[in-house]
Amino acid sequence: MDMRIKLDVNPMFREFTGEHAIPRAELDSMLPELKKAHAAVEAGRGKGMQGWMDLPYNQDEILTAIENTAARVRKEFEAFVVLGIGGSALGPAAVQQALNHLHYNELPAEKRGGPRLYIEDNVDPERMAALLDVIDLKKTCFNVITKSGGTAETMSQYLIITDALKKAVGDDYKRHIIITTSQTKGFLIKIAQREGYETFYIPDGVGGRFSELCPVGLIAAAVTGIDIRGLIAGAKDMDQRCASDDAYQNPALMDAGLMVLAMRHGVNMSVMMPYADSLKLMADWYAQLWAESLGKNETLDGKKCHVGQTPIKTLGVTDQHSQLQLYTEGPFDKALTFLKVESFRATTAIPHGCDDIPTIAFLGGKSHNQLIEAERKGTEYALYKSGRMSQTITLPEVNANTVGQLIYFFELVTAYSGALLNINTFNQPGVEESKIAAYAVMGYESDIHTAKREEMKNRPEPKAEFQF
Ligand code: PA5
C-alpha cells in the first residue's frame, strides 16, 4: 500500500470554489516568489534555527540511545510523566494520541506498549495535586523537558517533583528523572550535570515547536512503544518529496503559497479539522507551530508589519455541531484544512435496528468508518457550496511513518510561509515578554524584572465603573 500522505488543494482555487477563493493565475504568478522562498529555506538548512531539517538524517546514534533508555524505563516504571510546556509538550502529546490506543492509560499493563503516560503542561495547582493522586512516585519516571532550561512552569514542576521524590524514594530519586535540554545553554544542563541525571540534548538549532522529531518527542514515544524510526523515516520521505522548488512538484511549497495568498486576501484564520480522534491533538501542535512562527510584527529587513494567521483547532465530526455554522455563513476569513484517514485501525459496524423508523434503520449494516467519511465529504461540500476555501490532507492510515510525514510537512509549510512573509519564523519575542512579566509579578529581583515591574505600573488605573 502506498503510504504517502496526499494533499488536495482544489477547493482553494477560485476556478473550483468561486469568487472568494484564490485565482490560479495569482498562484502561477507567485511561482518565482515561491522558488525564492524555497531557496531561502534550503540555504538555511541545518544552520541557525533550522537544525530541525537535519533531524531526519543525523540521529542514528541518538535513536539507539533513546531505545535503550526506553527499554529501561519500561522495565522499571509504571508511569512516565513529561514535565514541559509549549513545544516541549504539544508534540509528545500529539504523537502519543495519534499512535497509541485512544484510552492508552486505561488499558491493562499487558495491553500497553509501556508505562502510563502523563503530559503535564500547565501549573494549575489542582492538576499537580491530581497527578500526585494517581501516580505512585516509587514507580514513576519523570522526563523534564525544557530547551531554555529556565521556563518557570517546567522548573517549578521540577522542584515540586524532586522534593516529592526525595521524600518517597530517598537517594534513589535520580534514577526517576531524565532531562531533555540544551547541551550548551540554560540552568537545567548545569543542574543535570551536578546531579548526574540521565540527559538527552535538544540541538541548538532546533526550536521548541520544531522539536518533536528530536529527543523532546522521541523519548516519550519510544517509552510507550511507538516506532520512532518510522517517525523519522516518514519525515525523511517528506523532506525528499519536497526537494523541488516548483510548487507543482512540492506539496509543502504549494500549500505555503496558497496559505500566504489566502492571508493576502484577508483570510486570517486557519482551521485545522482532523476527522479522526487520533489526530485531534495534531491540531493543537499545529496551532503552536503556525501561531508562534508566523505571528510577527517586524520583517527581516526591520519594517513594521503585523502578519500571521490565527490557527483554530477543531475536530470532525464533533465540531460540525458547534462551529460549522460560522464557517459556512460567517465572514470569509477562514481556510479549512481537513485531515482525512483512509483506513482506520478499527471497524465499527452499525447493527440493524429501529426498523419502523426508516431514517434510523437506514444506518444499520453500515459502519462508523463510512459515516465519518460521509460527514467529512458533506462538510467539504457545504463549505464549497458557500464559497469557502478548504484543502484535504489524506493519511492512508495513521502510523509512525505517515505521522512523521505529516509533522515534517507542516514544519516545511511553516518555514516556506515565513520566508514568503519575510519574517523570522523561528523566534518568539512575544512569548518572552510574558515570561519576564510573570517573574516580575512574582516579585523576582533582577535589573530586568525590577524594571518590568516598574513599567507595568504605567498602565491606567482600572475604573470601578467597568468592574462588576
Ligand atoms: O516554540 C518555542 O520555542 C516555545 O513555545 C517553547 O517550546 C516554550 O516556551 C517552552 O520553552 P522551553 O522548552 O525553553 O521550556
PDB file of C-alpha atoms in Angstrom, residues 11-304:
ATOM      1  CA  PRO A  11     -11.106  23.893  -3.241  1.00  0.00           C
ATOM      2  CA  MET A  12      -8.519  26.600  -2.511  1.00  0.00           C
ATOM      3  CA  PHE A  13      -8.913  27.840  -6.092  1.00  0.00           C
ATOM      4  CA  ARG A  14     -11.437  30.327  -7.467  1.00  0.00           C
ATOM      5  CA  GLU A  15     -11.982  28.167 -10.550  1.00  0.00           C
ATOM      6  CA  PHE A  16     -13.320  25.428  -8.232  1.00  0.00           C
ATOM      7  CA  THR A  17     -14.869  27.260  -5.287  1.00  0.00           C
ATOM      8  CA  GLY A  18     -15.831  30.659  -6.636  1.00  0.00           C
ATOM      9  CA  GLU A  19     -15.094  34.325  -6.146  1.00  0.00           C
ATOM     10  CA  HIS A  20     -13.818  34.195  -2.549  1.00  0.00           C
ATOM     11  CA  ALA A  21     -11.034  31.738  -3.347  1.00  0.00           C
ATOM     12  CA  ILE A  22      -7.636  32.230  -4.999  1.00  0.00           C
ATOM     13  CA  PRO A  23      -7.389  32.650  -8.780  1.00  0.00           C
ATOM     14  CA  ARG A  24      -4.994  30.109 -10.244  1.00  0.00           C
ATOM     15  CA  ALA A  25      -3.284  32.926 -12.161  1.00  0.00           C
ATOM     16  CA  GLU A  26      -2.307  34.503  -8.839  1.00  0.00           C
ATOM     17  CA  LEU A  27      -0.651  31.298  -7.681  1.00  0.00           C
ATOM     18  CA  ASP A  28       1.069  30.949 -11.047  1.00  0.00           C
ATOM     19  CA  SER A  29       2.420  34.472 -10.949  1.00  0.00           C
ATOM     20  CA  MET A  30       3.710  33.728  -7.447  1.00  0.00           C
ATOM     21  CA  LEU A  31       5.868  30.821  -8.685  1.00  0.00           C
ATOM     22  CA  PRO A  32       9.108  32.889  -8.870  1.00  0.00           C
ATOM     23  CA  GLU A  33       8.449  34.122  -5.313  1.00  0.00           C
ATOM     24  CA  LEU A  34       7.926  30.514  -4.236  1.00  0.00           C
ATOM     25  CA  LYS A  35      11.223  29.488  -5.826  1.00  0.00           C
ATOM     26  CA  LYS A  36      12.932  32.233  -3.823  1.00  0.00           C
ATOM     27  CA  ALA A  37      11.237  31.100  -0.597  1.00  0.00           C
ATOM     28  CA  HIS A  38      12.332  27.532  -1.276  1.00  0.00           C
ATOM     29  CA  ALA A  39      15.899  28.709  -1.922  1.00  0.00           C
ATOM     30  CA  ALA A  40      15.908  30.756   1.296  1.00  0.00           C
ATOM     31  CA  VAL A  41      14.748  27.769   3.359  1.00  0.00           C
ATOM     32  CA  GLU A  42      17.267  25.475   1.646  1.00  0.00           C
ATOM     33  CA  ALA A  43      20.056  27.991   2.215  1.00  0.00           C
ATOM     34  CA  GLY A  44      19.303  27.835   5.935  1.00  0.00           C
ATOM     35  CA  ARG A  45      19.119  24.012   6.087  1.00  0.00           C
ATOM     36  CA  GLY A  46      20.990  22.812   9.169  1.00  0.00           C
ATOM     37  CA  LYS A  47      22.115  26.341  10.051  1.00  0.00           C
ATOM     38  CA  GLY A  48      20.916  28.823  12.673  1.00  0.00           C
ATOM     39  CA  MET A  49      17.492  27.723  13.892  1.00  0.00           C
ATOM     40  CA  GLN A  50      16.994  25.286  11.013  1.00  0.00           C
ATOM     41  CA  GLY A  51      18.661  22.327  12.686  1.00  0.00           C
ATOM     42  CA  TRP A  52      15.252  20.596  12.554  1.00  0.00           C
ATOM     43  CA  MET A  53      15.875  19.992   8.827  1.00  0.00           C
ATOM     44  CA  ASP A  54      18.805  17.724   9.748  1.00  0.00           C
ATOM     45  CA  LEU A  55      16.796  15.592  12.186  1.00  0.00           C
ATOM     46  CA  PRO A  56      15.677  13.028   9.577  1.00  0.00           C
ATOM     47  CA  TYR A  57      19.330  12.375   8.761  1.00  0.00           C
ATOM     48  CA  ASN A  58      21.601  12.789  11.768  1.00  0.00           C
ATOM     49  CA  GLN A  59      20.074  10.850  14.656  1.00  0.00           C
ATOM     50  CA  ASP A  60      21.146   7.221  14.230  1.00  0.00           C
ATOM     51  CA  GLU A  61      23.100   7.076  17.480  1.00  0.00           C
ATOM     52  CA  ILE A  62      20.535   9.104  19.396  1.00  0.00           C
ATOM     53  CA  LEU A  63      17.738   6.768  18.306  1.00  0.00           C
ATOM     54  CA  THR A  64      19.642   3.795  19.686  1.00  0.00           C
ATOM     55  CA  ALA A  65      20.313   5.611  22.962  1.00  0.00           C
ATOM     56  CA  ILE A  66      16.648   6.562  23.254  1.00  0.00           C
ATOM     57  CA  GLU A  67      15.524   2.991  22.557  1.00  0.00           C
ATOM     58  CA  ASN A  68      17.881   1.695  25.272  1.00  0.00           C
ATOM     59  CA  THR A  69      16.609   4.223  27.790  1.00  0.00           C
ATOM     60  CA  ALA A  70      13.015   3.462  26.805  1.00  0.00           C
ATOM     61  CA  ALA A  71      13.617  -0.261  27.419  1.00  0.00           C
ATOM     62  CA  ARG A  72      14.958   0.517  30.916  1.00  0.00           C
ATOM     63  CA  VAL A  73      12.007   2.795  31.694  1.00  0.00           C
ATOM     64  CA  ARG A  74       9.501   0.192  30.516  1.00  0.00           C
ATOM     65  CA  LYS A  75      11.124  -2.392  32.781  1.00  0.00           C
ATOM     66  CA  GLU A  76      11.390  -0.235  35.879  1.00  0.00           C
ATOM     67  CA  PHE A  77       8.347   2.062  35.897  1.00  0.00           C
ATOM     68  CA  GLU A  78       4.555   2.009  35.790  1.00  0.00           C
ATOM     69  CA  ALA A  79       4.096   5.665  34.840  1.00  0.00           C
ATOM     70  CA  PHE A  80       6.060   8.137  32.740  1.00  0.00           C
ATOM     71  CA  VAL A  81       5.440  11.860  33.213  1.00  0.00           C
ATOM     72  CA  VAL A  82       6.559  14.582  30.827  1.00  0.00           C
ATOM     73  CA  LEU A  83       7.127  17.920  32.566  1.00  0.00           C
ATOM     74  CA  GLY A  84       7.258  20.581  29.872  1.00  0.00           C
ATOM     75  CA  ILE A  85       5.221  23.261  28.127  1.00  0.00           C
ATOM     76  CA  GLY A  86       4.673  24.592  24.608  1.00  0.00           C
ATOM     77  CA  GLY A  87       6.986  22.905  22.145  1.00  0.00           C
ATOM     78  CA  SER A  88       8.193  20.610  24.905  1.00  0.00           C
ATOM     79  CA  ALA A  89       4.731  19.113  25.436  1.00  0.00           C
ATOM     80  CA  LEU A  90       2.451  19.560  22.417  1.00  0.00           C
ATOM     81  CA  GLY A  91       4.422  17.257  20.111  1.00  0.00           C
ATOM     82  CA  PRO A  92       4.754  14.399  22.612  1.00  0.00           C
ATOM     83  CA  ALA A  93       1.003  14.642  23.349  1.00  0.00           C
ATOM     84  CA  ALA A  94       0.016  14.737  19.664  1.00  0.00           C
ATOM     85  CA  VAL A  95       2.161  11.746  18.734  1.00  0.00           C
ATOM     86  CA  GLN A  96       1.002   9.737  21.732  1.00  0.00           C
ATOM     87  CA  GLN A  97      -2.622  10.311  20.829  1.00  0.00           C
ATOM     88  CA  ALA A  98      -2.013   9.607  17.151  1.00  0.00           C
ATOM     89  CA  LEU A  99      -0.128   6.367  17.540  1.00  0.00           C
ATOM     90  CA  ASN A 100      -1.272   4.722  20.728  1.00  0.00           C
ATOM     91  CA  HIS A 101      -4.647   3.427  21.835  1.00  0.00           C
ATOM     92  CA  LEU A 102      -7.126   6.266  22.417  1.00  0.00           C
ATOM     93  CA  HIS A 103      -7.569   5.099  26.022  1.00  0.00           C
ATOM     94  CA  TYR A 104      -3.935   4.058  26.408  1.00  0.00           C
ATOM     95  CA  ASN A 105      -3.637   4.857  30.117  1.00  0.00           C
ATOM     96  CA  GLU A 106      -6.773   2.907  30.986  1.00  0.00           C
ATOM     97  CA  LEU A 107      -5.606  -0.283  29.277  1.00  0.00           C
ATOM     98  CA  PRO A 108      -4.248  -3.069  31.486  1.00  0.00           C
ATOM     99  CA  ALA A 109      -0.414  -3.033  31.573  1.00  0.00           C
ATOM    100  CA  GLU A 110      -0.061  -6.099  29.342  1.00  0.00           C
ATOM    101  CA  LYS A 111      -2.027  -4.397  26.564  1.00  0.00           C
ATOM    102  CA  ARG A 112       0.009  -1.186  26.678  1.00  0.00           C
ATOM    103  CA  GLY A 113       3.343  -0.606  24.900  1.00  0.00           C
ATOM    104  CA  GLY A 114       4.819   0.849  28.076  1.00  0.00           C
ATOM    105  CA  PRO A 115       4.030   2.731  31.289  1.00  0.00           C
ATOM    106  CA  ARG A 116       1.037   5.048  31.591  1.00  0.00           C
ATOM    107  CA  LEU A 117       1.908   8.458  30.136  1.00  0.00           C
ATOM    108  CA  TYR A 118       1.032  11.875  31.592  1.00  0.00           C
ATOM    109  CA  ILE A 119       1.985  15.131  29.939  1.00  0.00           C
ATOM    110  CA  GLU A 120       1.891  17.984  32.413  1.00  0.00           C
ATOM    111  CA  ASP A 121       1.947  21.253  30.508  1.00  0.00           C
ATOM    112  CA  ASN A 122       0.386  23.632  32.994  1.00  0.00           C
ATOM    113  CA  VAL A 123       0.843  24.954  36.504  1.00  0.00           C
ATOM    114  CA  ASP A 124      -2.773  24.720  37.551  1.00  0.00           C
ATOM    115  CA  PRO A 125      -2.322  23.721  41.203  1.00  0.00           C
ATOM    116  CA  GLU A 126      -5.231  21.300  41.013  1.00  0.00           C
ATOM    117  CA  ARG A 127      -3.568  19.496  38.149  1.00  0.00           C
ATOM    118  CA  MET A 128      -0.322  18.783  40.003  1.00  0.00           C
ATOM    119  CA  ALA A 129      -2.327  17.649  43.035  1.00  0.00           C
ATOM    120  CA  ALA A 130      -4.417  15.412  40.777  1.00  0.00           C
ATOM    121  CA  LEU A 131      -1.330  13.896  39.170  1.00  0.00           C
ATOM    122  CA  LEU A 132       0.147  13.082  42.561  1.00  0.00           C
ATOM    123  CA  ASP A 133      -3.138  11.382  43.452  1.00  0.00           C
ATOM    124  CA  VAL A 134      -2.929   8.946  40.543  1.00  0.00           C
ATOM    125  CA  ILE A 135       0.763   8.061  40.324  1.00  0.00           C
ATOM    126  CA  ASP A 136       2.938   6.093  42.680  1.00  0.00           C
ATOM    127  CA  LEU A 137       6.165   8.112  42.908  1.00  0.00           C
ATOM    128  CA  LYS A 138       8.129   4.950  43.630  1.00  0.00           C
ATOM    129  CA  LYS A 139       7.104   3.601  40.230  1.00  0.00           C
ATOM    130  CA  THR A 140       7.174   6.784  38.157  1.00  0.00           C
ATOM    131  CA  CYS A 141       9.811   8.239  35.870  1.00  0.00           C
ATOM    132  CA  PHE A 142       9.808  11.973  35.023  1.00  0.00           C
ATOM    133  CA  ASN A 143      11.135  13.470  31.803  1.00  0.00           C
ATOM    134  CA  VAL A 144      11.871  17.148  32.419  1.00  0.00           C
ATOM    135  CA  ILE A 145      11.946  18.881  29.024  1.00  0.00           C
ATOM    136  CA  THR A 146      12.966  22.487  28.547  1.00  0.00           C
ATOM    137  CA  LYS A 147      15.180  23.869  25.829  1.00  0.00           C
ATOM    138  CA  SER A 148      15.966  27.095  27.663  1.00  0.00           C
ATOM    139  CA  GLY A 149      16.371  25.247  30.941  1.00  0.00           C
ATOM    140  CA  GLY A 150      14.695  28.064  32.823  1.00  0.00           C
ATOM    141  CA  THR A 151      10.986  28.068  31.983  1.00  0.00           C
ATOM    142  CA  ALA A 152       9.119  28.831  35.208  1.00  0.00           C
ATOM    143  CA  GLU A 153       6.318  26.351  34.618  1.00  0.00           C
ATOM    144  CA  THR A 154       8.633  23.430  33.968  1.00  0.00           C
ATOM    145  CA  MET A 155      11.247  24.304  36.564  1.00  0.00           C
ATOM    146  CA  SER A 156       8.616  24.804  39.267  1.00  0.00           C
ATOM    147  CA  GLN A 157       7.304  21.338  38.400  1.00  0.00           C
ATOM    148  CA  TYR A 158      10.861  20.022  38.610  1.00  0.00           C
ATOM    149  CA  LEU A 159      11.242  21.482  42.109  1.00  0.00           C
ATOM    150  CA  ILE A 160       7.930  20.021  43.285  1.00  0.00           C
ATOM    151  CA  ILE A 161       8.689  16.597  41.848  1.00  0.00           C
ATOM    152  CA  THR A 162      12.270  16.295  43.076  1.00  0.00           C
ATOM    153  CA  ASP A 163      11.140  17.293  46.556  1.00  0.00           C
ATOM    154  CA  ALA A 164       8.346  14.713  46.478  1.00  0.00           C
ATOM    155  CA  LEU A 165      10.654  12.044  45.030  1.00  0.00           C
ATOM    156  CA  LYS A 166      13.318  12.612  47.689  1.00  0.00           C
ATOM    157  CA  LYS A 167      10.661  12.093  50.346  1.00  0.00           C
ATOM    158  CA  ALA A 168       9.305   8.988  48.625  1.00  0.00           C
ATOM    159  CA  VAL A 169      12.460   7.194  47.487  1.00  0.00           C
ATOM    160  CA  GLY A 170      15.384   8.973  49.165  1.00  0.00           C
ATOM    161  CA  ASP A 171      18.720   8.956  47.354  1.00  0.00           C
ATOM    162  CA  ASP A 172      17.288   6.822  44.577  1.00  0.00           C
ATOM    163  CA  TYR A 173      15.402   9.876  43.182  1.00  0.00           C
ATOM    164  CA  LYS A 174      17.971  10.463  40.433  1.00  0.00           C
ATOM    165  CA  ARG A 175      17.013   7.200  38.723  1.00  0.00           C
ATOM    166  CA  HIS A 176      13.487   8.599  38.346  1.00  0.00           C
ATOM    167  CA  ILE A 177      14.499  11.684  36.372  1.00  0.00           C
ATOM    168  CA  ILE A 178      15.508  12.067  32.725  1.00  0.00           C
ATOM    169  CA  ILE A 179      16.448  15.516  31.492  1.00  0.00           C
ATOM    170  CA  THR A 180      15.975  16.802  27.943  1.00  0.00           C
ATOM    171  CA  THR A 181      17.559  20.212  27.450  1.00  0.00           C
ATOM    172  CA  SER A 182      20.133  22.266  25.587  1.00  0.00           C
ATOM    173  CA  GLN A 183      23.687  20.998  25.934  1.00  0.00           C
ATOM    174  CA  THR A 184      25.116  24.484  25.900  1.00  0.00           C
ATOM    175  CA  LYS A 185      22.588  26.933  27.352  1.00  0.00           C
ATOM    176  CA  GLY A 186      20.421  27.419  30.420  1.00  0.00           C
ATOM    177  CA  PHE A 187      20.409  26.275  34.012  1.00  0.00           C
ATOM    178  CA  LEU A 188      18.959  22.805  33.629  1.00  0.00           C
ATOM    179  CA  ILE A 189      22.052  21.369  31.969  1.00  0.00           C
ATOM    180  CA  LYS A 190      24.101  22.583  34.937  1.00  0.00           C
ATOM    181  CA  ILE A 191      21.640  21.020  37.370  1.00  0.00           C
ATOM    182  CA  ALA A 192      21.656  17.789  35.341  1.00  0.00           C
ATOM    183  CA  GLN A 193      25.443  17.592  35.372  1.00  0.00           C
ATOM    184  CA  ARG A 194      25.630  18.373  39.090  1.00  0.00           C
ATOM    185  CA  GLU A 195      23.017  15.749  39.950  1.00  0.00           C
ATOM    186  CA  GLY A 196      24.190  13.182  37.397  1.00  0.00           C
ATOM    187  CA  TYR A 197      20.767  12.718  35.754  1.00  0.00           C
ATOM    188  CA  GLU A 198      20.494  10.801  32.530  1.00  0.00           C
ATOM    189  CA  THR A 199      20.369  13.594  29.932  1.00  0.00           C
ATOM    190  CA  PHE A 200      19.411  13.971  26.284  1.00  0.00           C
ATOM    191  CA  TYR A 201      20.168  17.082  24.307  1.00  0.00           C
ATOM    192  CA  ILE A 202      17.984  19.364  22.242  1.00  0.00           C
ATOM    193  CA  PRO A 203      20.209  20.514  19.377  1.00  0.00           C
ATOM    194  CA  ASP A 204      20.872  24.265  19.444  1.00  0.00           C
ATOM    195  CA  GLY A 205      19.315  24.773  16.023  1.00  0.00           C
ATOM    196  CA  VAL A 206      16.025  23.116  16.951  1.00  0.00           C
ATOM    197  CA  GLY A 207      13.424  25.437  18.485  1.00  0.00           C
ATOM    198  CA  GLY A 208      10.665  24.197  20.768  1.00  0.00           C
ATOM    199  CA  ARG A 209       7.893  23.995  18.192  1.00  0.00           C
ATOM    200  CA  PHE A 210      10.171  22.274  15.673  1.00  0.00           C
ATOM    201  CA  SER A 211      11.455  19.738  18.195  1.00  0.00           C
ATOM    202  CA  GLU A 212       9.026  16.828  18.090  1.00  0.00           C
ATOM    203  CA  LEU A 213      11.372  14.696  15.983  1.00  0.00           C
ATOM    204  CA  CYS A 214      14.345  15.059  18.360  1.00  0.00           C
ATOM    205  CA  PRO A 215      14.631  13.652  21.919  1.00  0.00           C
ATOM    206  CA  VAL A 216      11.889  16.085  23.037  1.00  0.00           C
ATOM    207  CA  GLY A 217       9.256  13.931  21.374  1.00  0.00           C
ATOM    208  CA  LEU A 218      11.075  10.706  20.738  1.00  0.00           C
ATOM    209  CA  ILE A 219      11.715   9.656  24.346  1.00  0.00           C
ATOM    210  CA  ALA A 220       8.055   9.612  25.421  1.00  0.00           C
ATOM    211  CA  ALA A 221       7.151   7.985  22.107  1.00  0.00           C
ATOM    212  CA  ALA A 222       9.732   5.213  22.484  1.00  0.00           C
ATOM    213  CA  VAL A 223       8.803   4.629  26.127  1.00  0.00           C
ATOM    214  CA  THR A 224       5.190   3.954  25.128  1.00  0.00           C
ATOM    215  CA  GLY A 225       6.216   1.578  22.348  1.00  0.00           C
ATOM    216  CA  ILE A 226       5.948   3.893  19.332  1.00  0.00           C
ATOM    217  CA  ASP A 227       8.195   3.120  16.371  1.00  0.00           C
ATOM    218  CA  ILE A 228      10.444   6.200  16.473  1.00  0.00           C
ATOM    219  CA  ARG A 229      12.437   5.031  13.450  1.00  0.00           C
ATOM    220  CA  GLY A 230       9.172   5.006  11.500  1.00  0.00           C
ATOM    221  CA  LEU A 231       8.502   8.611  12.518  1.00  0.00           C
ATOM    222  CA  ILE A 232      11.943   9.676  11.337  1.00  0.00           C
ATOM    223  CA  ALA A 233      11.646   7.676   8.106  1.00  0.00           C
ATOM    224  CA  GLY A 234       8.343   9.438   7.381  1.00  0.00           C
ATOM    225  CA  ALA A 235       9.945  12.843   7.937  1.00  0.00           C
ATOM    226  CA  LYS A 236      12.770  11.894   5.588  1.00  0.00           C
ATOM    227  CA  ASP A 237      10.290  10.746   2.924  1.00  0.00           C
ATOM    228  CA  MET A 238       8.515  14.092   3.151  1.00  0.00           C
ATOM    229  CA  ASP A 239      11.763  16.055   3.037  1.00  0.00           C
ATOM    230  CA  GLN A 240      12.702  14.264  -0.155  1.00  0.00           C
ATOM    231  CA  ARG A 241       9.245  14.745  -1.675  1.00  0.00           C
ATOM    232  CA  CYS A 242       9.605  18.471  -1.109  1.00  0.00           C
ATOM    233  CA  ALA A 243      13.021  18.839  -2.733  1.00  0.00           C
ATOM    234  CA  SER A 244      11.778  20.702  -5.801  1.00  0.00           C
ATOM    235  CA  ASP A 245      11.448  24.483  -5.984  1.00  0.00           C
ATOM    236  CA  ASP A 246       8.486  24.052  -8.354  1.00  0.00           C
ATOM    237  CA  ALA A 247       5.317  24.345  -6.283  1.00  0.00           C
ATOM    238  CA  TYR A 248       3.589  21.901  -8.617  1.00  0.00           C
ATOM    239  CA  GLN A 249       6.160  19.266  -7.590  1.00  0.00           C
ATOM    240  CA  ASN A 250       6.437  20.221  -3.924  1.00  0.00           C
ATOM    241  CA  PRO A 251       3.247  19.870  -1.842  1.00  0.00           C
ATOM    242  CA  ALA A 252       4.547  21.888   1.118  1.00  0.00           C
ATOM    243  CA  LEU A 253       5.583  24.752  -1.139  1.00  0.00           C
ATOM    244  CA  MET A 254       2.203  24.710  -2.899  1.00  0.00           C
ATOM    245  CA  ASP A 255       0.448  24.752   0.468  1.00  0.00           C
ATOM    246  CA  ALA A 256       2.582  27.623   1.768  1.00  0.00           C
ATOM    247  CA  GLY A 257       1.908  29.619  -1.403  1.00  0.00           C
ATOM    248  CA  LEU A 258      -1.840  29.130  -1.113  1.00  0.00           C
ATOM    249  CA  MET A 259      -1.933  29.933   2.595  1.00  0.00           C
ATOM    250  CA  VAL A 260       0.087  33.119   2.164  1.00  0.00           C
ATOM    251  CA  LEU A 261      -2.078  34.161  -0.804  1.00  0.00           C
ATOM    252  CA  ALA A 262      -5.113  33.459   1.377  1.00  0.00           C
ATOM    253  CA  MET A 263      -3.624  35.758   4.054  1.00  0.00           C
ATOM    254  CA  ARG A 264      -3.132  38.444   1.406  1.00  0.00           C
ATOM    255  CA  HIS A 265      -6.845  38.058   0.608  1.00  0.00           C
ATOM    256  CA  GLY A 266      -7.692  38.741   4.263  1.00  0.00           C
ATOM    257  CA  VAL A 267      -8.147  35.112   5.241  1.00  0.00           C
ATOM    258  CA  ASN A 268      -6.616  35.446   8.657  1.00  0.00           C
ATOM    259  CA  MET A 269      -7.720  32.170  10.225  1.00  0.00           C
ATOM    260  CA  SER A 270      -6.542  28.656   9.540  1.00  0.00           C
ATOM    261  CA  VAL A 271      -8.934  25.996  10.768  1.00  0.00           C
ATOM    262  CA  MET A 272      -7.427  22.541  11.292  1.00  0.00           C
ATOM    263  CA  MET A 273     -10.148  19.895  11.259  1.00  0.00           C
ATOM    264  CA  PRO A 274      -8.982  16.315  11.679  1.00  0.00           C
ATOM    265  CA  TYR A 275     -11.661  13.717  11.050  1.00  0.00           C
ATOM    266  CA  ALA A 276     -10.041  11.264  13.452  1.00  0.00           C
ATOM    267  CA  ASP A 277      -9.801  11.428  17.234  1.00  0.00           C
ATOM    268  CA  SER A 278      -6.267  10.106  16.939  1.00  0.00           C
ATOM    269  CA  LEU A 279      -5.281  13.327  15.149  1.00  0.00           C
ATOM    270  CA  LYS A 280      -7.129  15.716  17.457  1.00  0.00           C
ATOM    271  CA  LEU A 281      -4.006  16.863  19.287  1.00  0.00           C
ATOM    272  CA  MET A 282      -2.158  17.237  15.981  1.00  0.00           C
ATOM    273  CA  ALA A 283      -4.346  20.346  15.605  1.00  0.00           C
ATOM    274  CA  ASP A 284      -3.045  21.645  18.975  1.00  0.00           C
ATOM    275  CA  TRP A 285       0.544  21.008  17.911  1.00  0.00           C
ATOM    276  CA  TYR A 286      -0.083  22.718  14.557  1.00  0.00           C
ATOM    277  CA  ALA A 287      -1.702  25.692  16.298  1.00  0.00           C
ATOM    278  CA  GLN A 288       1.502  26.473  18.192  1.00  0.00           C
ATOM    279  CA  LEU A 289       3.713  25.903  15.154  1.00  0.00           C
ATOM    280  CA  TRP A 290       1.612  28.183  12.946  1.00  0.00           C
ATOM    281  CA  ALA A 291       0.829  30.903  15.504  1.00  0.00           C
ATOM    282  CA  GLU A 292       4.207  31.286  17.164  1.00  0.00           C
ATOM    283  CA  SER A 293       6.155  31.034  13.920  1.00  0.00           C
ATOM    284  CA  LEU A 294       4.131  33.388  11.734  1.00  0.00           C
ATOM    285  CA  GLY A 295       2.616  35.871  14.194  1.00  0.00           C
ATOM    286  CA  LYS A 296       5.227  38.637  13.901  1.00  0.00           C
ATOM    287  CA  ASN A 297       5.381  42.428  13.831  1.00  0.00           C
ATOM    288  CA  GLU A 298       8.640  43.017  12.001  1.00  0.00           C
ATOM    289  CA  THR A 299      10.054  41.905   8.663  1.00  0.00           C
ATOM    290  CA  LEU A 300      13.593  40.578   8.295  1.00  0.00           C
ATOM    291  CA  ASP A 301      14.640  43.977   6.961  1.00  0.00           C
ATOM    292  CA  GLY A 302      13.287  45.739  10.029  1.00  0.00           C
ATOM    293  CA  LYS A 303       9.982  47.052   8.636  1.00  0.00           C
ATOM    294  CA  LYS A 304       6.858  47.121  10.799  1.00  0.00           C
TER     295      LYS A 304
END
